[in-house]
PDB file of C-alpha atoms and ligand atoms in Angstrom:
ATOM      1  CA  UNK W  12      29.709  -7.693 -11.359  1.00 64.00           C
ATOM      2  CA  UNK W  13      30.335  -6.638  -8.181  1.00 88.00           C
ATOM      3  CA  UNK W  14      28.946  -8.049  -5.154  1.00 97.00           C
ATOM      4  CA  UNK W  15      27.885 -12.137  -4.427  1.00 97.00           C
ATOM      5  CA  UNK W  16      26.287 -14.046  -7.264  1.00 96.00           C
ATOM      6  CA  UNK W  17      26.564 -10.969  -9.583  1.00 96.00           C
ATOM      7  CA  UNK W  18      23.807  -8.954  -7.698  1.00 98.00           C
ATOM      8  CA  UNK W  19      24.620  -5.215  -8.683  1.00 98.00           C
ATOM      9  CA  UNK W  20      23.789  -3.739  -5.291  1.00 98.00           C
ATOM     10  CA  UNK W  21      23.196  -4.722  -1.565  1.00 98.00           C
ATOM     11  CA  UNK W  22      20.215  -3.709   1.141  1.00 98.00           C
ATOM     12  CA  UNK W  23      20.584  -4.506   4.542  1.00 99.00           C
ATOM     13  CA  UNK W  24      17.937  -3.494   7.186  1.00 98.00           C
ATOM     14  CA  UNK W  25      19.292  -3.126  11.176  1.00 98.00           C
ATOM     15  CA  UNK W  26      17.011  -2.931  14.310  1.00 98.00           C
ATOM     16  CA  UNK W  27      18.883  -1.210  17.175  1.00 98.00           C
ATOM     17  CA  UNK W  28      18.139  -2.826  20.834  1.00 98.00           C
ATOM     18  CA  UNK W  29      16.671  -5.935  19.762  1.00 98.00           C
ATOM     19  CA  UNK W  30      12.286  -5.457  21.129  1.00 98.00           C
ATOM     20  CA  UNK W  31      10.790  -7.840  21.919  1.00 98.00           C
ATOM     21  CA  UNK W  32       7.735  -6.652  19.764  1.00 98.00           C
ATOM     22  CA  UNK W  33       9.940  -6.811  16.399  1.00 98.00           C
ATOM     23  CA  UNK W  34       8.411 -10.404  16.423  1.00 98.00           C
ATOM     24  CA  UNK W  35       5.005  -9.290  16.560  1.00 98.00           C
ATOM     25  CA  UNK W  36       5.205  -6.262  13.990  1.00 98.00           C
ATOM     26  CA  UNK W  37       8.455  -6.773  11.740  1.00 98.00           C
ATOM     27  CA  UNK W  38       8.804 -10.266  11.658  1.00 98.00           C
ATOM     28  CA  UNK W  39       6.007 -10.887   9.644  1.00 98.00           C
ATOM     29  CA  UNK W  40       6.597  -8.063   6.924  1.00 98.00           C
ATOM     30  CA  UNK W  41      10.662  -9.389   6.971  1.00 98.00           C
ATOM     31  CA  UNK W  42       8.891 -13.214   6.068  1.00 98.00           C
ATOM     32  CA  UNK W  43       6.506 -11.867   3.953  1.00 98.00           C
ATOM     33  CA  UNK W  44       9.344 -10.236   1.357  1.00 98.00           C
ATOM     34  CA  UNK W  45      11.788 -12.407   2.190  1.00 98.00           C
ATOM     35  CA  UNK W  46      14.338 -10.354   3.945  1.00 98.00           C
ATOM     36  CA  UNK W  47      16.239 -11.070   6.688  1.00 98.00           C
ATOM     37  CA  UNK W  48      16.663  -8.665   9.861  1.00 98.00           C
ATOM     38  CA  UNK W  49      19.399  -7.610  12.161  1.00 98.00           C
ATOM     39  CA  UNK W  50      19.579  -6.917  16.109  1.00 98.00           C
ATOM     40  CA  UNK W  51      22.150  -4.143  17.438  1.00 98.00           C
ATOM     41  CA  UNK W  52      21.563  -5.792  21.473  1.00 98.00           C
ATOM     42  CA  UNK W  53      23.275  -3.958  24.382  1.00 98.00           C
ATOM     43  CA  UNK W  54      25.182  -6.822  25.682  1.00 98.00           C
ATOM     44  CA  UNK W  55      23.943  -6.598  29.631  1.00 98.00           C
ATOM     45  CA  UNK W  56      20.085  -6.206  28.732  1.00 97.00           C
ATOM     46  CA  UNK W  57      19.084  -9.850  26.531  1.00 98.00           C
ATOM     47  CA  UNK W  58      16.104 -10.772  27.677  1.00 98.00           C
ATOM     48  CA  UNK W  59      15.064  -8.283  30.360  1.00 98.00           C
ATOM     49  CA  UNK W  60      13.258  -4.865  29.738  1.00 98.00           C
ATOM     50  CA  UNK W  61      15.499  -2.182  28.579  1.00 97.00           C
ATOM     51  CA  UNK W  62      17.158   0.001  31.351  1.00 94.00           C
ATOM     52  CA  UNK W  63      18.140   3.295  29.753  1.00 94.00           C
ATOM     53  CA  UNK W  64      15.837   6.041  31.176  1.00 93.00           C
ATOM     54  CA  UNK W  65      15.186   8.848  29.081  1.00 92.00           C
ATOM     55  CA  UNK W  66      15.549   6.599  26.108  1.00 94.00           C
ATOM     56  CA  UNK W  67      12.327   6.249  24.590  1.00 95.00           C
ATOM     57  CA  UNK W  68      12.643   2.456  24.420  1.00 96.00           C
ATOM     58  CA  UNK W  69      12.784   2.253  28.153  1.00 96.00           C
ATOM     59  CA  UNK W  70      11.451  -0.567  29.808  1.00 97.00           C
ATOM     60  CA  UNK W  71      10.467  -2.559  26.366  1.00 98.00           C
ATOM     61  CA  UNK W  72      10.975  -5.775  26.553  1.00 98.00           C
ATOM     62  CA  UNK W  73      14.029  -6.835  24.444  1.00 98.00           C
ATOM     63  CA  UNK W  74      14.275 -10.351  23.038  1.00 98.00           C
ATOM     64  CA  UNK W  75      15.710 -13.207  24.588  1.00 98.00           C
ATOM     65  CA  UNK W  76      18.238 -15.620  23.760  1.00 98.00           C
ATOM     66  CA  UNK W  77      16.430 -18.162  22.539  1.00 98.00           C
ATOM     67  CA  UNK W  78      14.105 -15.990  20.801  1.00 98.00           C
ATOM     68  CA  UNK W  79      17.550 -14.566  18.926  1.00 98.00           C
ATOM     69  CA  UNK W  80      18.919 -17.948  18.468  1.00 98.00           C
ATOM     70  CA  UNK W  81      15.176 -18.938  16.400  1.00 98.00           C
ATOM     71  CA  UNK W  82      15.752 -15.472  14.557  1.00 98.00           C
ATOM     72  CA  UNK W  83      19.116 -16.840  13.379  1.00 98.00           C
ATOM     73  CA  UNK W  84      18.029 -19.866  12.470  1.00 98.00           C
ATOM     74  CA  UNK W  85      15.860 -17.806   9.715  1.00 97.00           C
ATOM     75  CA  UNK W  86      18.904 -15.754   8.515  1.00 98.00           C
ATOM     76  CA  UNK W  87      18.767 -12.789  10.857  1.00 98.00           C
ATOM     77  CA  UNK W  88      22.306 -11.422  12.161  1.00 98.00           C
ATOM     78  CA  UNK W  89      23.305  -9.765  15.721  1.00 98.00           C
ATOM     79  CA  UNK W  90      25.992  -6.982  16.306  1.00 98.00           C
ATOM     80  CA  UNK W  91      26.952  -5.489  20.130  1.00 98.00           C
ATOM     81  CA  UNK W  92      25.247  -2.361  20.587  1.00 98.00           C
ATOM     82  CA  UNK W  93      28.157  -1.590  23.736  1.00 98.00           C
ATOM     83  CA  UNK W  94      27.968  -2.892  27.124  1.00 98.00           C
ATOM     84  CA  UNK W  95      25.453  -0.314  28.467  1.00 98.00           C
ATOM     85  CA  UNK W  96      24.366   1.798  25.776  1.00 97.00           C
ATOM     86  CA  UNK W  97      25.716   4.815  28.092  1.00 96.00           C
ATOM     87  CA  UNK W  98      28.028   6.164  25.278  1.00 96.00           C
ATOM     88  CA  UNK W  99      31.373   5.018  24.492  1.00 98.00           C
ATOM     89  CA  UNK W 100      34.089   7.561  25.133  1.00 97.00           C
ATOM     90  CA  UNK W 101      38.083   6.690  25.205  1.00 96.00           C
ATOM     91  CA  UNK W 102      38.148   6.295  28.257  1.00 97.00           C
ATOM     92  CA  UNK W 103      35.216   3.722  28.904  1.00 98.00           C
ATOM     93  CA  UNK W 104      35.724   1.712  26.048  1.00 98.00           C
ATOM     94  CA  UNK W 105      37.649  -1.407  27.274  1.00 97.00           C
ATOM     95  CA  UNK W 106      34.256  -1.825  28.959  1.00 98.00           C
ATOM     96  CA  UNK W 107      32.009  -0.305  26.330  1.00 98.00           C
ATOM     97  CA  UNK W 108      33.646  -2.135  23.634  1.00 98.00           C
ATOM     98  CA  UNK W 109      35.820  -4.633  24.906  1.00 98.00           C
ATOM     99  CA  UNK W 110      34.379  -6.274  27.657  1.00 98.00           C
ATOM    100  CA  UNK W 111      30.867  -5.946  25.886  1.00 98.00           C
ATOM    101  CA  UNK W 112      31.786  -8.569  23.201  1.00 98.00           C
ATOM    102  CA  UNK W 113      33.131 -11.155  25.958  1.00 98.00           C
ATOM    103  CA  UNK W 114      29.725 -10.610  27.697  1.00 98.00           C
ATOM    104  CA  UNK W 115      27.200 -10.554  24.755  1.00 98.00           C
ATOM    105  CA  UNK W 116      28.764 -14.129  22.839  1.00 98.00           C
ATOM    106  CA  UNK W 117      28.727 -15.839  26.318  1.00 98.00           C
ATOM    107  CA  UNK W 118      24.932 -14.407  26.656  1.00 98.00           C
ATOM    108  CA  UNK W 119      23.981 -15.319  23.716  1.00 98.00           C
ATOM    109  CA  UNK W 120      26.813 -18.376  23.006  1.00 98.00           C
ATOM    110  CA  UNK W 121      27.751 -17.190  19.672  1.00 98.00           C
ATOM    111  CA  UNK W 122      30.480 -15.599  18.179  1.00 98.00           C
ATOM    112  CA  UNK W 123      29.734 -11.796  17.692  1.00 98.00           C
ATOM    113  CA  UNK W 124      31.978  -9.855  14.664  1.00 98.00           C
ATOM    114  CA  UNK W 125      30.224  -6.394  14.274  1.00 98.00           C
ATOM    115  CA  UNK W 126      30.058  -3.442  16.961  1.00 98.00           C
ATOM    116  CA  UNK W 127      26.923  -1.216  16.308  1.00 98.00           C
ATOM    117  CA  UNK W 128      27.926   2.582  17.682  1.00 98.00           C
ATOM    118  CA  UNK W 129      25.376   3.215  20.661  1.00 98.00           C
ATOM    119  CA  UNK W 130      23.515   6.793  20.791  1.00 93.00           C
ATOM    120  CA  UNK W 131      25.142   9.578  18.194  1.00 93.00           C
ATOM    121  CA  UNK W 132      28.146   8.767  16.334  1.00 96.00           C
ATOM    122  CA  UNK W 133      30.696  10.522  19.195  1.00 96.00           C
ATOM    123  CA  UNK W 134      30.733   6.601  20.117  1.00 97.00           C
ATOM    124  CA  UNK W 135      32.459   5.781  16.889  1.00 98.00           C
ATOM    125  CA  UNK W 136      36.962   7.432  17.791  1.00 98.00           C
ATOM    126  CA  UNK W 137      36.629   5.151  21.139  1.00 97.00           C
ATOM    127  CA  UNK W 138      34.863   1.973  19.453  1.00 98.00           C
ATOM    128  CA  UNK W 139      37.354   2.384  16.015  1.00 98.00           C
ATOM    129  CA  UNK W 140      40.901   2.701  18.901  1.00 98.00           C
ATOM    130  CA  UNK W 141      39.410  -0.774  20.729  1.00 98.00           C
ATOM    131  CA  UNK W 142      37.961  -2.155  17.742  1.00 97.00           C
ATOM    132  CA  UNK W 143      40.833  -4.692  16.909  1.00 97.00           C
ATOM    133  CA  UNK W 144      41.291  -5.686  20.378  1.00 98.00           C
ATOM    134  CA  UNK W 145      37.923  -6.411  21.297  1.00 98.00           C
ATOM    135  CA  UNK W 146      37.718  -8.546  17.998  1.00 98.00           C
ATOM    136  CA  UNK W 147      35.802  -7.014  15.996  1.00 98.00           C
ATOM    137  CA  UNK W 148      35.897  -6.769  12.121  1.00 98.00           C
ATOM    138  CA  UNK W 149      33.156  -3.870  11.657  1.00 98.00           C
ATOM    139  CA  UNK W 150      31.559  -1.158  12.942  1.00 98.00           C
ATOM    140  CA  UNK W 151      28.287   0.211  11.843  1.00 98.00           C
ATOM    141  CA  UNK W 152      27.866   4.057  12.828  1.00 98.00           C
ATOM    142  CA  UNK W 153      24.748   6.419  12.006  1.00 96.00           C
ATOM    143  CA  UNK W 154      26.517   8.750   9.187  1.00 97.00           C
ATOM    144  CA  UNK W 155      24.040   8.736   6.534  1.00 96.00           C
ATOM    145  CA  UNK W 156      25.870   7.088   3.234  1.00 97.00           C
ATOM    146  CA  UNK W 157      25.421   4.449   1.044  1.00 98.00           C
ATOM    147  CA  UNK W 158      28.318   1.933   1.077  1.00 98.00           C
ATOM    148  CA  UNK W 159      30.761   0.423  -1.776  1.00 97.00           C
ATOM    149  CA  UNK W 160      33.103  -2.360  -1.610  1.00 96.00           C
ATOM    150  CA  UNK W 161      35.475  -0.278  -0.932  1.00 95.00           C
ATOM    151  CA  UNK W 162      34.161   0.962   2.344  1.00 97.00           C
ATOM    152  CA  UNK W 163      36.032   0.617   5.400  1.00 98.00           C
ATOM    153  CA  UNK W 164      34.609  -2.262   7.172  1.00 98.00           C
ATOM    154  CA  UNK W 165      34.801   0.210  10.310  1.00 98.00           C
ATOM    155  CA  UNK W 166      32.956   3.204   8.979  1.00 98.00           C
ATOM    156  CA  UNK W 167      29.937   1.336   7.792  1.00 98.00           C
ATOM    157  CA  UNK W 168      27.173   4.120   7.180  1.00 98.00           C
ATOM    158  CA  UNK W 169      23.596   3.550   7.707  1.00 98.00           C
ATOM    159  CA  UNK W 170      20.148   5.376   6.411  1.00 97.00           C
ATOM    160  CA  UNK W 171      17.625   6.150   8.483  1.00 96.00           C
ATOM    161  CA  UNK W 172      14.554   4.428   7.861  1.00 97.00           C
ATOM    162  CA  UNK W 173      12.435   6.979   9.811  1.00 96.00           C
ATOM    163  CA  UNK W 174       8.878   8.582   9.439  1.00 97.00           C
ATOM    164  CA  UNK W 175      10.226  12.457   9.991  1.00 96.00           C
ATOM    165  CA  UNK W 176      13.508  13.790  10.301  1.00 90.00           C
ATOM    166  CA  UNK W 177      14.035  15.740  13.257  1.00 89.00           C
ATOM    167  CA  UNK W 178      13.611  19.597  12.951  1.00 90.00           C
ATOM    168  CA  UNK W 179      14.920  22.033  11.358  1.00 94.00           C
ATOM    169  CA  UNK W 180      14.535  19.679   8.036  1.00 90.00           C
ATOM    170  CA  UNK W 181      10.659  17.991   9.019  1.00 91.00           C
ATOM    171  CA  UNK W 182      11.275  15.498   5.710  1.00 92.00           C
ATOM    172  CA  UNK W 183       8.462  13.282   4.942  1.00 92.00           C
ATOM    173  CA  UNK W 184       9.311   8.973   4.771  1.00 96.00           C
ATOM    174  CA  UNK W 185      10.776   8.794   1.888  1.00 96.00           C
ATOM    175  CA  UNK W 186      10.774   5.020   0.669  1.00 98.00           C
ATOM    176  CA  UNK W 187      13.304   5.058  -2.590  1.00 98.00           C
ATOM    177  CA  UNK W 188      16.151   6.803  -0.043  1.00 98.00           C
ATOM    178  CA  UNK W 189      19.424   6.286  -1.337  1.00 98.00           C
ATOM    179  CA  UNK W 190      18.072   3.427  -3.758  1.00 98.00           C
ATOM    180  CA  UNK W 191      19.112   5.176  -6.794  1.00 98.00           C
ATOM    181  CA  UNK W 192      22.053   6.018  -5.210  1.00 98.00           C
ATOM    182  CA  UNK W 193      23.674   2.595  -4.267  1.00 98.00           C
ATOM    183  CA  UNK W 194      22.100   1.330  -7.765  1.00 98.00           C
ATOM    184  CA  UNK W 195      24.593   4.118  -9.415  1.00 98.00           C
ATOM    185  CA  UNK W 196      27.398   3.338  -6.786  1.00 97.00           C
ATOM    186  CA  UNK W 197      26.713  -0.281  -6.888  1.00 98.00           C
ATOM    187  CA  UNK W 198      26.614   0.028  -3.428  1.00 98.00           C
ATOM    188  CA  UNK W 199      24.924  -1.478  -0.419  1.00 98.00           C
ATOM    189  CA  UNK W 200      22.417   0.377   1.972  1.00 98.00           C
ATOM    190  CA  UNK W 201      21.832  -0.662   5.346  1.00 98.00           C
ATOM    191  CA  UNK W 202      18.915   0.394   6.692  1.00 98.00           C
ATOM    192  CA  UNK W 203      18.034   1.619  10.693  1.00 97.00           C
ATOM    193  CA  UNK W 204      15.459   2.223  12.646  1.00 97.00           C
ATOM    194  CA  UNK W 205      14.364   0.358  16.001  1.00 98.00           C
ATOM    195  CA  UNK W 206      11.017  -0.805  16.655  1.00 98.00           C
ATOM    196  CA  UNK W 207       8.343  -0.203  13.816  1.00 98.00           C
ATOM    197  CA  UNK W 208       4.948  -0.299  14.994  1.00 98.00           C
ATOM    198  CA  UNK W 209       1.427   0.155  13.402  1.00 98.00           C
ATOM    199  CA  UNK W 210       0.219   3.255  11.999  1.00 98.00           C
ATOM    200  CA  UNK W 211       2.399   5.663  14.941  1.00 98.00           C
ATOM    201  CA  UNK W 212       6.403   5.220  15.149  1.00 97.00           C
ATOM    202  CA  UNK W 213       7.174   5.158  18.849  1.00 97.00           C
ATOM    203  CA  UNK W 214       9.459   8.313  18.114  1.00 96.00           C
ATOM    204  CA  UNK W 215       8.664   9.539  14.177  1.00 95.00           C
ATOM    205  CA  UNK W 216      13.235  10.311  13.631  1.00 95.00           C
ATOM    206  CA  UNK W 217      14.011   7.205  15.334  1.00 96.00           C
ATOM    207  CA  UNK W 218      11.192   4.542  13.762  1.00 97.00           C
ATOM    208  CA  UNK W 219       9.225   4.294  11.120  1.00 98.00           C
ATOM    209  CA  UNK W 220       5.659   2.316  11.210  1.00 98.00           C
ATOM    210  CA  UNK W 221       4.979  -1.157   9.718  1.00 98.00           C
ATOM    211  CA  UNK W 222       3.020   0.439   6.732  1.00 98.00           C
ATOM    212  CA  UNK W 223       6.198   2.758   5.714  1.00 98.00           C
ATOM    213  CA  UNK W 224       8.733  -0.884   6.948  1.00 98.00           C
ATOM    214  CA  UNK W 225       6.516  -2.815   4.304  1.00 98.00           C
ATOM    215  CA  UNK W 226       6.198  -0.253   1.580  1.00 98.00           C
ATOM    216  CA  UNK W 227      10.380   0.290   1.765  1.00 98.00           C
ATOM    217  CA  UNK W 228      10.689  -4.136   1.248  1.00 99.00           C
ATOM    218  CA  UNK W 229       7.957  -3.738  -1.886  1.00 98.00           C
ATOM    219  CA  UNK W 230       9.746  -0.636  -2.934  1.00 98.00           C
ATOM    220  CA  UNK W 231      13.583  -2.669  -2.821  1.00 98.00           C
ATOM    221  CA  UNK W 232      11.771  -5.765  -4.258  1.00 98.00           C
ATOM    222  CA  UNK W 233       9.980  -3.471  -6.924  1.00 98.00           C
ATOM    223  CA  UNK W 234      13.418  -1.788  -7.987  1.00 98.00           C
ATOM    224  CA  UNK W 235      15.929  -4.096  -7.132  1.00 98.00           C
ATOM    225  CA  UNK W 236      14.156  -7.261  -8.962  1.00 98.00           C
ATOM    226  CA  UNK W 237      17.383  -9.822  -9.522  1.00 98.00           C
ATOM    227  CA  UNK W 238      20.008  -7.645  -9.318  1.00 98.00           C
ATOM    228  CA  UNK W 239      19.717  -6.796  -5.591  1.00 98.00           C
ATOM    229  CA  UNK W 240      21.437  -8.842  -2.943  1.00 98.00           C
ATOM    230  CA  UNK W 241      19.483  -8.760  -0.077  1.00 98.00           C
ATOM    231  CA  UNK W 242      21.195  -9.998   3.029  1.00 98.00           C
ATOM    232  CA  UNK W 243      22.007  -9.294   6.651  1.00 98.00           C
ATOM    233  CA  UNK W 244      25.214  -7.413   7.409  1.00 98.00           C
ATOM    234  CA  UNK W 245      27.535  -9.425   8.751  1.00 98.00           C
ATOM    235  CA  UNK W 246      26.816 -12.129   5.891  1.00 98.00           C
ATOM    236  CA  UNK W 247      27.750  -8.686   3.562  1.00 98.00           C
ATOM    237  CA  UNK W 248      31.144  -8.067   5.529  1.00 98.00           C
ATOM    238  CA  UNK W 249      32.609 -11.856   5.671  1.00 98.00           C
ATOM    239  CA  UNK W 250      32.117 -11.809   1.709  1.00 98.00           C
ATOM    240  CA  UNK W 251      34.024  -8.978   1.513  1.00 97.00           C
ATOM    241  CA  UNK W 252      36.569 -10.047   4.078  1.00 97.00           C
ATOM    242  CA  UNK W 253      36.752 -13.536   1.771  1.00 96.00           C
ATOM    243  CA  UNK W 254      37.197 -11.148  -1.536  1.00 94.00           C
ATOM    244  CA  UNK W 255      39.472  -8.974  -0.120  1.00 91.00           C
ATOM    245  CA  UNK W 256      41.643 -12.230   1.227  1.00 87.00           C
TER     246      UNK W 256
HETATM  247 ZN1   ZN V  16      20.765   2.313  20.457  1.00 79.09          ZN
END
């Protein structure tokens, strides 16, 4: 058997920037099913709105610390989504990467393990050169893969959980993604998306809505039944740092 307690396959579910209203919509579908969440938080913006214009999570509020530490405390997990979110390039990265996991564990007074690649995945050759400096054990990008135990801890792929794909591909939410797949594998999704909300994602290939968040936890329950592990990521990777010794 291959992963913890003889579970067949792993799903993990990731919420880049850490909003604020993830308590009010998510929250209550992840305690409903019984899964725990994840934050990706930009290390200089706990607590305050979000300062990235042109993003379309501008100016949402993103959670505070204490409202993180209470999300722990129920089994959630936190990676370093970069200092500033502006893009980590080569020759920003001691800041992007480095720096940004000094800053985010004294925010947040907690020792922080995984980097989260901000924007597109031209983040991920600057955060993989500083990676072992900064500290950091994993890195989880946006290449759409299901992992294995043999993944490299600093490649970690995710799926995105998202009502629409972007053009010139317009696919419809698609709740089974990949499930069949890491079932097969006997590997481990992790799921993305940012800020579900009811019946209208903020941005349809970034979010999905609580109806499609709730139908993809009944849809893992459904299939996975006892031989799905269901934890959040960085519980995954210090298992497979213990197995791999
Ligand atoms: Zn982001």
């Amino acid at each position: 058997m291959p992963w913890k307690d003889g579970k067949k396959w792993v799903y993990s579910i990731t919420y880049d920037e850490g909003c604020e209203d993830l308590l009010k919509y998510a929250l209550p579908i992840h305690r409903k099913y019984g899964i725990p969440g994840h934050l990706a938080l930009v290390s200089s913006q706990i607590g305050v709105p979000r300062n990235l214009p042109g993003s379309s999570y501008d100016k949402m509020m993103i959670l505070s610390k204490d409202q993180i530490h209470d999300l722990v405390q129920e089994g959630w997990g936190v990676s370093c989504h970069s200092m500033t979110h502006c893009g980590v390039t080569l020759n920003n990265a001691d800041t992007e990467v480095v720096q940004a996991r000094r800053v985010i564990e004294e925010a947040l007074e907690m020792e922080v393990r995984m980097f989260c690649v901000p924007g597109d995945n031209n983040g991920h050759p600057g955060a993989l050169k500083y990676a072992e400096l900064a500290g950091f054990t994993s890195i989880l990008t946006i290449y759409d893969r299901v992992n294995t135990r043999d993944t490299d801890l600093l490649h970690l792929g995710r799926v995105p959980l998202h009502t629409e794909y972007p053009a010139p591909f317009f696919s419809v939410y698609d709740p089974y993604k990949r499930i069949h797949q890491a079932i097969d594998l006997e590997g481990w999704i992790i799921d993305y998306c940012h800020c579900p909300m009811p019946d209208k994602p903020i941005h349809p290939a970034k979010d999905c809505t609580t109806q499609e968040l709730e139908q993809r936890f009944a849809t893992i329950r459904r299939i996975g039944g006892d031989d799905v592990w269901i934890a959040e990521p960085n519980e995954v990777v210090e298992w497979l740092l213990e197995q791999r010794g």
